[in-house]
Coordinates of C-alpha atoms and ligand atoms in Angstrom, one line a residue:
M195 CA 16.2 40.1 60.1
S196 CA 12.9 38.9 61.6
D197 CA 11.0 40.4 58.7
A198 CA 13.3 38.8 56.2
L199 CA 11.6 37.1 53.2
R200 CA 11.1 33.5 54.3
L201 CA 10.4 30.6 52.0
E202 CA 7.5 28.4 53.1
K203 CA 7.9 24.8 54.1
Y204 CA 6.7 23.2 50.9
S205 CA 7.6 24.9 47.6
F206 CA 7.4 23.7 44.1
G207 CA 9.3 25.0 41.2
V208 CA 7.5 25.3 37.8
G209 CA 8.9 26.3 34.5
D210 CA 6.8 28.1 31.9
R211 CA 9.0 28.5 28.9
F212 CA 6.5 30.3 26.6
A213 CA 4.8 32.2 29.4
H214 CA 1.3 30.8 28.6
Q215 CA 0.8 28.3 31.4
A216 CA 1.2 30.2 34.7
K217 CA -2.5 30.0 35.4
A218 CA -2.8 26.3 34.7
Q219 CA 0.3 25.7 36.9
L220 CA -1.1 27.8 39.7
R221 CA -4.3 25.9 39.5
A222 CA -2.4 22.8 40.7
C223 CA -1.4 24.7 43.8
V224 CA -5.0 25.8 44.3
Q225 CA -6.1 22.2 44.1
A226 CA -3.4 21.3 46.7
A227 CA -4.7 24.0 49.0
G228 CA -8.1 22.5 48.6
R229 CA -6.7 19.3 50.0
G230 CA -5.2 21.3 53.0
V231 CA -1.7 21.3 51.7
E232 CA 0.0 24.6 51.2
V233 CA 2.5 24.4 48.3
T234 CA 4.2 27.7 47.3
P235 CA 4.6 28.0 43.6
V236 CA 8.0 29.2 42.4
W237 CA 8.3 30.1 38.8
N238 CA 11.8 29.3 37.7
K239 CA 13.6 30.1 34.5
S240 CA 17.3 29.9 33.9
F241 CA 19.5 32.2 31.8
R242 CA 19.9 29.2 29.5
E243 CA 16.2 28.9 29.0
H244 CA 15.7 32.6 28.5
S245 CA 18.5 32.6 25.9
I246 CA 17.0 29.6 24.0
V247 CA 13.5 31.0 24.0
G248 CA 14.5 34.6 23.5
S249 CA 12.7 35.9 26.5
E250 CA 13.7 38.4 29.3
P251 CA 13.5 37.7 33.0
P252 CA 10.7 40.3 33.7
S253 CA 8.3 38.2 31.6
V254 CA 8.3 35.5 34.3
L255 CA 7.1 37.8 37.0
A256 CA 4.5 39.4 34.7
A257 CA 3.0 36.0 33.8
A258 CA 3.0 34.9 37.4
E259 CA 1.3 38.1 38.6
A260 CA -1.4 37.8 36.0
A261 CA -2.1 34.2 37.0
V262 CA -2.1 35.1 40.7
K263 CA -4.6 37.9 40.0
E264 CA -6.9 35.9 37.8
L265 CA -7.1 33.0 40.2
G266 CA -7.3 35.2 43.3
W267 CA -4.3 33.4 44.9
D268 CA -3.7 35.3 48.2
K269 CA -0.8 33.1 49.3
P270 CA 2.9 33.6 48.6
F271 CA 4.5 32.9 45.2
R272 CA 8.1 33.4 44.1
V273 CA 10.1 34.0 41.0
D274 CA 13.4 32.1 40.8
A275 CA 16.5 33.4 39.0
D276 CA 17.4 29.8 38.3
H277 CA 21.1 28.7 38.0
I278 CA 22.5 32.2 37.8
R279 CA 26.1 33.1 38.2
L280 CA 27.9 36.4 38.7
D281 CA 28.0 37.0 34.9
T282 CA 24.3 36.2 34.3
V283 CA 22.5 37.5 37.4
D284 CA 22.0 41.2 36.6
G285 CA 19.0 40.8 34.2
F286 CA 17.1 39.0 37.0
V287 CA 17.6 41.4 39.9
E288 CA 14.6 43.6 39.1
T289 CA 12.0 40.9 39.1
S290 CA 13.2 37.8 41.1
D291 CA 12.9 37.2 44.8
F292 CA 14.6 33.8 44.7
Y293 CA 18.2 33.3 43.5
T294 CA 19.6 29.9 42.7
L295 CA 23.3 30.6 43.1
D296 CA 24.9 28.0 40.8
V297 CA 28.5 27.3 41.8
A298 CA 28.8 23.7 40.5
D299 CA 31.5 24.8 38.0
S300 CA 33.7 26.0 40.9
I301 CA 33.7 22.6 42.6
G302 CA 37.2 21.3 42.7
E303 CA 38.8 24.7 42.0
P304 CA 41.2 25.0 44.9
A305 CA 40.6 27.7 47.5
A306 CA 43.5 29.6 48.9
E307 CA 45.5 27.2 51.1
E308 CA 45.3 29.7 54.1
D309 CA 41.5 29.7 53.7
V310 CA 41.4 25.9 53.8
R311 CA 43.7 25.9 56.9
A312 CA 41.6 28.5 58.6
F313 CA 38.4 26.6 57.9
V314 CA 39.7 23.4 59.4
E315 CA 41.1 25.2 62.5
R316 CA 37.8 27.0 63.0
H317 CA 35.9 23.7 62.6
T318 CA 37.6 21.2 64.9
E319 CA 34.0 20.0 65.7
L320 CA 33.9 18.4 62.3
V321 CA 36.9 16.1 63.0
G322 CA 36.4 12.8 64.8
R323 CA 33.3 10.9 65.6
L324 CA 30.2 12.8 64.6
E325 CA 26.9 11.7 66.1
I326 CA 24.1 13.3 64.2
P327 CA 20.5 12.7 65.4
G328 CA 18.7 10.7 62.7
I329 CA 21.8 9.0 61.3
A330 CA 22.3 5.5 62.6
E331 CA 26.0 5.2 61.9
P332 CA 28.1 8.1 63.2
F333 CA 30.4 9.7 60.7
E334 CA 34.1 9.1 61.4
T335 CA 36.3 11.8 59.9
T336 CA 39.9 12.8 60.1
R337 CA 41.5 16.2 59.8
E338 CA 42.9 15.2 56.4
E339 CA 39.4 14.3 55.3
I340 CA 37.9 17.6 56.3
E341 CA 40.8 19.4 54.6
R342 CA 40.2 17.4 51.4
I343 CA 36.5 18.3 51.4
A344 CA 37.2 22.0 52.2
R345 CA 39.8 22.1 49.4
K346 CA 37.1 20.7 47.0
F347 CA 34.2 22.9 48.0
L348 CA 35.4 26.1 49.7
K349 CA 36.0 28.0 46.5
A350 CA 32.5 27.1 45.3
V351 CA 31.0 28.4 48.5
Q352 CA 33.1 31.6 48.3
D353 CA 31.9 32.1 44.8
A354 CA 28.3 31.7 46.0
G355 CA 29.1 34.4 48.6
R356 CA 30.2 36.7 45.9
I357 CA 27.0 36.3 43.9
Y358 CA 24.9 36.6 47.1
R359 CA 26.6 39.8 48.2
H360 CA 26.3 41.2 44.7
V361 CA 22.5 40.6 44.7
A362 CA 22.3 41.8 48.3
S363 CA 24.1 45.1 47.4
I364 CA 21.2 45.8 45.0
K365 CA 18.2 44.3 46.6
G366 CA 19.2 44.5 50.3
R367 CA 19.7 41.5 52.6
G368 CA 16.5 39.8 53.7
N369 CA 14.6 40.9 50.6
F370 CA 15.3 37.8 48.6
I371 CA 15.7 34.0 49.1
A372 CA 19.0 32.5 48.4
E373 CA 19.6 28.9 47.3
V374 CA 23.1 27.4 46.9
S375 CA 23.1 24.9 44.1
M376 CA 25.8 22.3 43.3
D377 CA 23.7 19.9 41.4
E378 CA 24.9 20.3 37.9
T379 CA 28.1 18.3 38.3
D380 CA 29.0 14.6 37.9
T381 CA 29.8 13.3 41.3
P382 CA 27.2 13.4 44.1
Q383 CA 28.0 15.0 47.4
T384 CA 28.0 12.7 50.4
P385 CA 26.2 13.7 53.6
P386 CA 29.5 14.4 55.4
E387 CA 30.5 16.7 52.5
L388 CA 27.1 18.4 52.7
L389 CA 27.8 19.1 56.4
V390 CA 31.2 20.7 55.6
I391 CA 29.5 22.7 52.8
L392 CA 26.9 24.0 55.2
A393 CA 29.5 25.0 57.7
A394 CA 31.2 26.9 55.0
I395 CA 28.0 28.6 53.8
A396 CA 27.4 29.8 57.3
D397 CA 31.0 31.1 57.6
E398 CA 30.5 32.9 54.3
G399 CA 27.4 34.6 55.7
I400 CA 25.0 33.3 53.1
P401 CA 21.5 33.0 54.7
A402 CA 20.7 30.0 52.4
Q403 CA 17.2 28.8 52.8
T404 CA 17.6 26.0 50.3
V405 CA 20.6 23.9 49.2
A406 CA 20.6 21.8 46.1
P407 CA 23.3 19.0 46.3
K408 CA 23.9 16.6 43.6
F409 CA 22.2 13.4 44.7
T410 CA 23.2 9.9 43.8
G411 CA 21.8 8.6 40.5
R412 CA 20.9 10.2 37.2
F413 CA 18.4 13.0 36.9
N414 CA 17.7 13.0 33.1
K415 CA 15.4 15.7 31.7
G416 CA 11.8 14.8 31.7
V417 CA 12.1 11.1 32.5
D418 CA 12.2 9.0 35.6
Y419 CA 15.1 8.7 38.1
V420 CA 17.8 6.3 37.0
G421 CA 19.7 4.8 39.9
D422 CA 19.5 2.9 43.1
V423 CA 16.3 4.2 44.9
T424 CA 17.3 2.6 48.2
Q425 CA 20.7 4.3 48.1
F426 CA 19.0 7.6 47.2
E427 CA 16.5 7.2 50.1
K428 CA 19.4 6.6 52.6
E429 CA 21.3 9.6 51.4
F430 CA 18.3 11.8 51.2
N431 CA 17.3 11.0 54.8
E432 CA 20.9 11.6 55.9
D433 CA 21.0 14.9 54.1
I434 CA 17.8 16.0 56.0
A435 CA 19.5 15.0 59.3
V436 CA 22.7 16.8 58.3
I437 CA 20.7 20.0 57.6
A438 CA 18.9 19.9 60.9
H439 CA 22.2 19.4 62.7
A440 CA 23.9 22.2 60.8
V441 CA 21.0 24.6 61.5
S442 CA 21.4 23.8 65.2
K443 CA 25.2 24.3 65.1
Y444 CA 25.8 27.1 62.7
D445 CA 24.4 30.5 61.8
L446 CA 21.9 29.3 59.2
P447 CA 18.2 30.1 58.7
S448 CA 16.0 27.8 60.7
N449 CA 13.9 27.0 57.6
L450 CA 16.9 25.8 55.5
K451 CA 15.8 22.8 53.5
L452 CA 16.8 20.6 50.6
S453 CA 16.1 21.6 47.0
V454 CA 15.7 18.8 44.5
H455 CA 16.5 19.8 41.0
S456 CA 14.4 17.0 39.6
G457 CA 14.9 17.7 35.9
S458 CA 11.1 16.9 36.0
D459 CA 9.3 13.7 36.6
K460 CA 11.5 11.7 39.1
F461 CA 8.4 9.7 40.0
S462 CA 10.2 6.7 41.6
I463 CA 11.9 8.9 44.3
Y464 CA 8.7 10.8 45.1
E465 CA 7.5 8.2 47.5
P466 CA 10.8 8.0 49.5
I467 CA 10.8 11.8 49.6
R468 CA 7.2 12.0 50.9
R469 CA 8.0 9.3 53.5
A470 CA 11.0 11.4 54.7
L471 CA 9.0 14.6 54.9
A472 CA 6.2 12.7 56.9
R473 CA 8.7 11.2 59.3
T474 CA 10.9 14.2 60.0
G475 CA 8.5 17.2 59.4
A476 CA 11.2 18.7 57.1
G477 CA 10.3 21.0 54.3
I478 CA 11.4 20.7 50.7
H479 CA 11.7 22.6 47.5
V480 CA 11.3 20.5 44.3
K481 CA 12.1 22.1 41.0
T482 CA 10.5 21.0 37.7
A483 CA 10.6 22.9 34.5
G484 CA 10.3 21.2 31.1
T485 CA 7.5 18.9 32.1
T486 CA 5.1 21.8 31.4
W487 CA 6.4 22.5 27.9
L488 CA 5.8 18.8 27.1
E489 CA 2.2 19.1 28.3
E490 CA 1.8 21.8 25.8
I491 CA 2.8 19.4 23.0
I492 CA 0.6 16.7 24.6
G493 CA -2.4 19.1 24.6
L494 CA -1.8 20.1 21.0
A495 CA -1.4 16.5 19.9
E496 CA -4.6 15.5 21.9
S497 CA -6.6 18.3 20.2
G498 CA -6.1 16.6 16.8
G499 CA -6.3 18.6 13.6
E500 CA -3.8 21.5 13.3
G501 CA -2.5 21.0 16.8
L502 CA -1.5 17.4 16.1
E503 CA 0.0 18.5 12.8
L504 CA 2.1 21.1 14.6
A505 CA 3.2 18.6 17.2
K506 CA 4.4 16.3 14.4
E507 CA 6.2 19.1 12.8
I508 CA 8.0 19.9 16.0
Y509 CA 9.1 16.3 16.4
G510 CA 10.3 16.2 12.8
K511 CA 12.4 19.4 13.2
A512 CA 13.7 18.3 16.6
L513 CA 14.9 15.0 14.9
D514 CA 16.6 17.0 12.1
D515 CA 18.4 19.2 14.6
I516 CA 19.0 16.6 17.3
D517 CA 22.7 17.2 17.8
A518 CA 22.4 20.9 18.3
L519 CA 19.4 20.6 20.6
C520 CA 21.0 18.0 22.8
A521 CA 24.4 19.7 23.1
P522 CA 23.6 22.1 26.0
Y523 CA 22.0 19.2 27.8
A524 CA 24.5 16.5 27.1
T525 CA 25.1 15.5 30.7
V526 CA 21.4 15.3 31.7
I527 CA 19.9 13.3 28.9
D528 CA 20.2 9.7 27.8
I529 CA 18.5 9.3 24.4
D530 CA 18.6 5.9 22.7
R531 CA 18.6 7.1 19.1
A532 CA 17.6 3.6 17.8
K533 CA 14.3 4.0 19.7
L534 CA 13.4 7.3 18.0
P535 CA 10.7 6.8 15.4
S536 CA 11.3 8.3 12.0
K537 CA 9.6 11.5 10.9
E538 CA 7.5 9.5 8.4
E539 CA 6.3 7.1 11.1
V540 CA 5.2 10.0 13.3
Q541 CA 3.5 11.7 10.4
G542 CA 1.2 8.7 10.3
W543 CA 0.3 8.8 14.0
T544 CA -3.1 9.4 15.5
S545 CA -3.5 11.7 18.5
L546 CA -3.7 8.6 20.7
E547 CA -0.3 7.3 19.4
Y548 CA 1.4 10.7 19.7
V549 CA 0.1 11.3 23.2
G550 CA 0.8 7.7 24.3
A551 CA 4.5 8.0 23.2
L552 CA 5.0 11.4 24.9
R553 CA 2.9 11.4 28.1
H554 CA 4.9 10.2 31.1
D555 CA 2.8 7.1 31.9
R556 CA 5.1 4.3 32.6
K557 CA 2.3 1.8 32.3
N558 CA 1.5 2.7 28.8
P559 CA 3.3 0.4 26.3
L560 CA 3.4 3.3 23.8
Y561 CA 5.4 5.5 26.2
N562 CA 8.8 6.3 24.7
P563 CA 11.4 7.9 27.0
S564 CA 13.8 8.7 24.2
L565 CA 11.2 10.6 22.2
R566 CA 10.2 12.4 25.4
Q567 CA 13.7 13.5 26.2
L568 CA 14.3 14.7 22.6
L569 CA 11.1 16.8 22.7
H570 CA 12.1 18.0 26.2
V571 CA 15.2 19.6 24.9
G572 CA 13.4 20.5 21.6
Y573 CA 11.7 23.7 22.8
K574 CA 13.9 25.8 20.7
V575 CA 12.0 24.4 17.7
A576 CA 8.8 25.9 19.0
A577 CA 10.6 29.1 20.0
K578 CA 11.7 29.5 16.4
M579 CA 8.1 29.1 15.2
G580 CA 7.3 32.2 17.2
G581 CA 3.8 33.5 16.8
R582 CA 2.6 30.3 15.0
Y583 CA 3.3 28.2 18.0
L584 CA 1.9 30.7 20.5
D585 CA -1.3 31.2 18.4
M586 CA -1.7 27.4 18.5
L587 CA -1.4 27.5 22.3
K588 CA -4.0 30.2 22.5
S589 CA -6.5 28.4 20.3
N590 CA -6.0 25.2 22.3
A591 CA -5.7 26.9 25.7
E592 CA -8.3 24.7 27.4
I593 CA -7.0 21.3 26.5
V594 CA -3.4 22.4 27.0
G595 CA -4.1 23.9 30.3
R596 CA -6.0 20.9 31.5
N597 CA -3.0 18.7 30.7
V598 CA -0.6 21.1 32.5
T599 CA -2.7 21.2 35.7
E600 CA -3.3 17.5 35.8
N601 CA 0.3 16.7 35.2
L602 CA 1.6 18.9 38.0
Y603 CA -1.2 18.0 40.5
D604 CA -1.7 14.3 39.9
R605 CA 1.8 13.2 39.0
H606 CA 3.9 15.6 41.1
I607 CA 2.1 17.4 43.9
V608 CA -0.1 14.6 45.2
P609 CA 2.7 12.0 45.4
L610 CA 5.1 14.4 46.9
F611 CA 3.1 16.4 49.3
V612 CA -0.5 15.2 50.0
G613 CA -0.3 13.1 53.1
A614 CA 3.2 14.2 54.1
E615 CA 1.9 16.9 56.4
T616 CA -0.8 14.9 58.1
A617 CA 1.5 12.1 58.9
A618 CA 4.1 14.5 60.3
G619 CA 1.5 16.0 62.6
A620 CA 1.4 19.7 63.4
G621 CA 5.1 20.3 62.6
G622 CA 6.4 23.0 60.3
D623 CA 6.8 26.7 60.7
Ligands
ZN210 ZN1 19.5 22.4 38.7

């Protein structure tokens, strides 16, 4: 397994819904490399996104390869079959080398009682006082507590094992990166729960290189974190310590790291994350997606003329169709409808007003998070426009691309990664 595909220390998930921004996205990683920070780009697109846009998984690899060639990127890149399950994975197997095994829906489904009992018997080390380096207060657990956690998560981990083995039977073990994701659920997993989950992942024989728990707080699409940042930082630090501990105790890849499904733009937790990376030398995977589609709209609006008109039309149609557009994302958006401007109002906007409302600049008084979330989930409107939308992207490629790159580099990559490595010293793999 020494030549198994291994995910790098810092990786950054980007979404390119209309397959026109891979080059602009990659340029952000080129800029990071210029600052001495190696960030591996991972193009992610879920089954849900493909269905809404009407695209097929191979298009993601094709766009990534074209960008890599054009920019002469000679470092690794990955293509993530994002949030796949057993019933949706097959279309991705040809062209993805990263698999986000989504088993959030299986959380709480009871595993077979004898499996739960066997797990607890095998893992007596999880019961009692657990001293974990890097966590000030030892965990105190009882056998009942571990049983309760196993009962809640074992079935989900077993399901992840089923998807993993299915992919492995086609691609071969070691030829792809596996992530276990449990983020799309309501209740966050506590650090002791994460430890139990990791023990179970090791038992299940999944060589997970990333794990995506549900963190405390709300991760609404395209807008900032909503929650207690101090609490987040404590949990995040404990999760890092739990992972290091699990890697030392169980049969798990040594590069196992946290994956943050950010829903894009969780700026207020970037600083705590960067601090934790600097302090511990841990790696991280941060997923974004829709933030790039919003930069397309911003670029079009900024271009004025027809681009601005199209951006207004997209908003109008999104507003008309708000219920249907929001439905698949109901648990990950918080739109205050009273704050949404009318179509007529937006019709009268200048470039500056449109861009000000949409661009994620918390200092701009025009910034409107409700409008931003609506447009975030509104990409189906552009998908329906088909060639008209894509032609507009092509004729405004430069201004759109500049916004895409600047957004990823200045607002995401720099606050997350630049400085983290130097402070952590020569650590890493
Ligand atoms: Zn996710």
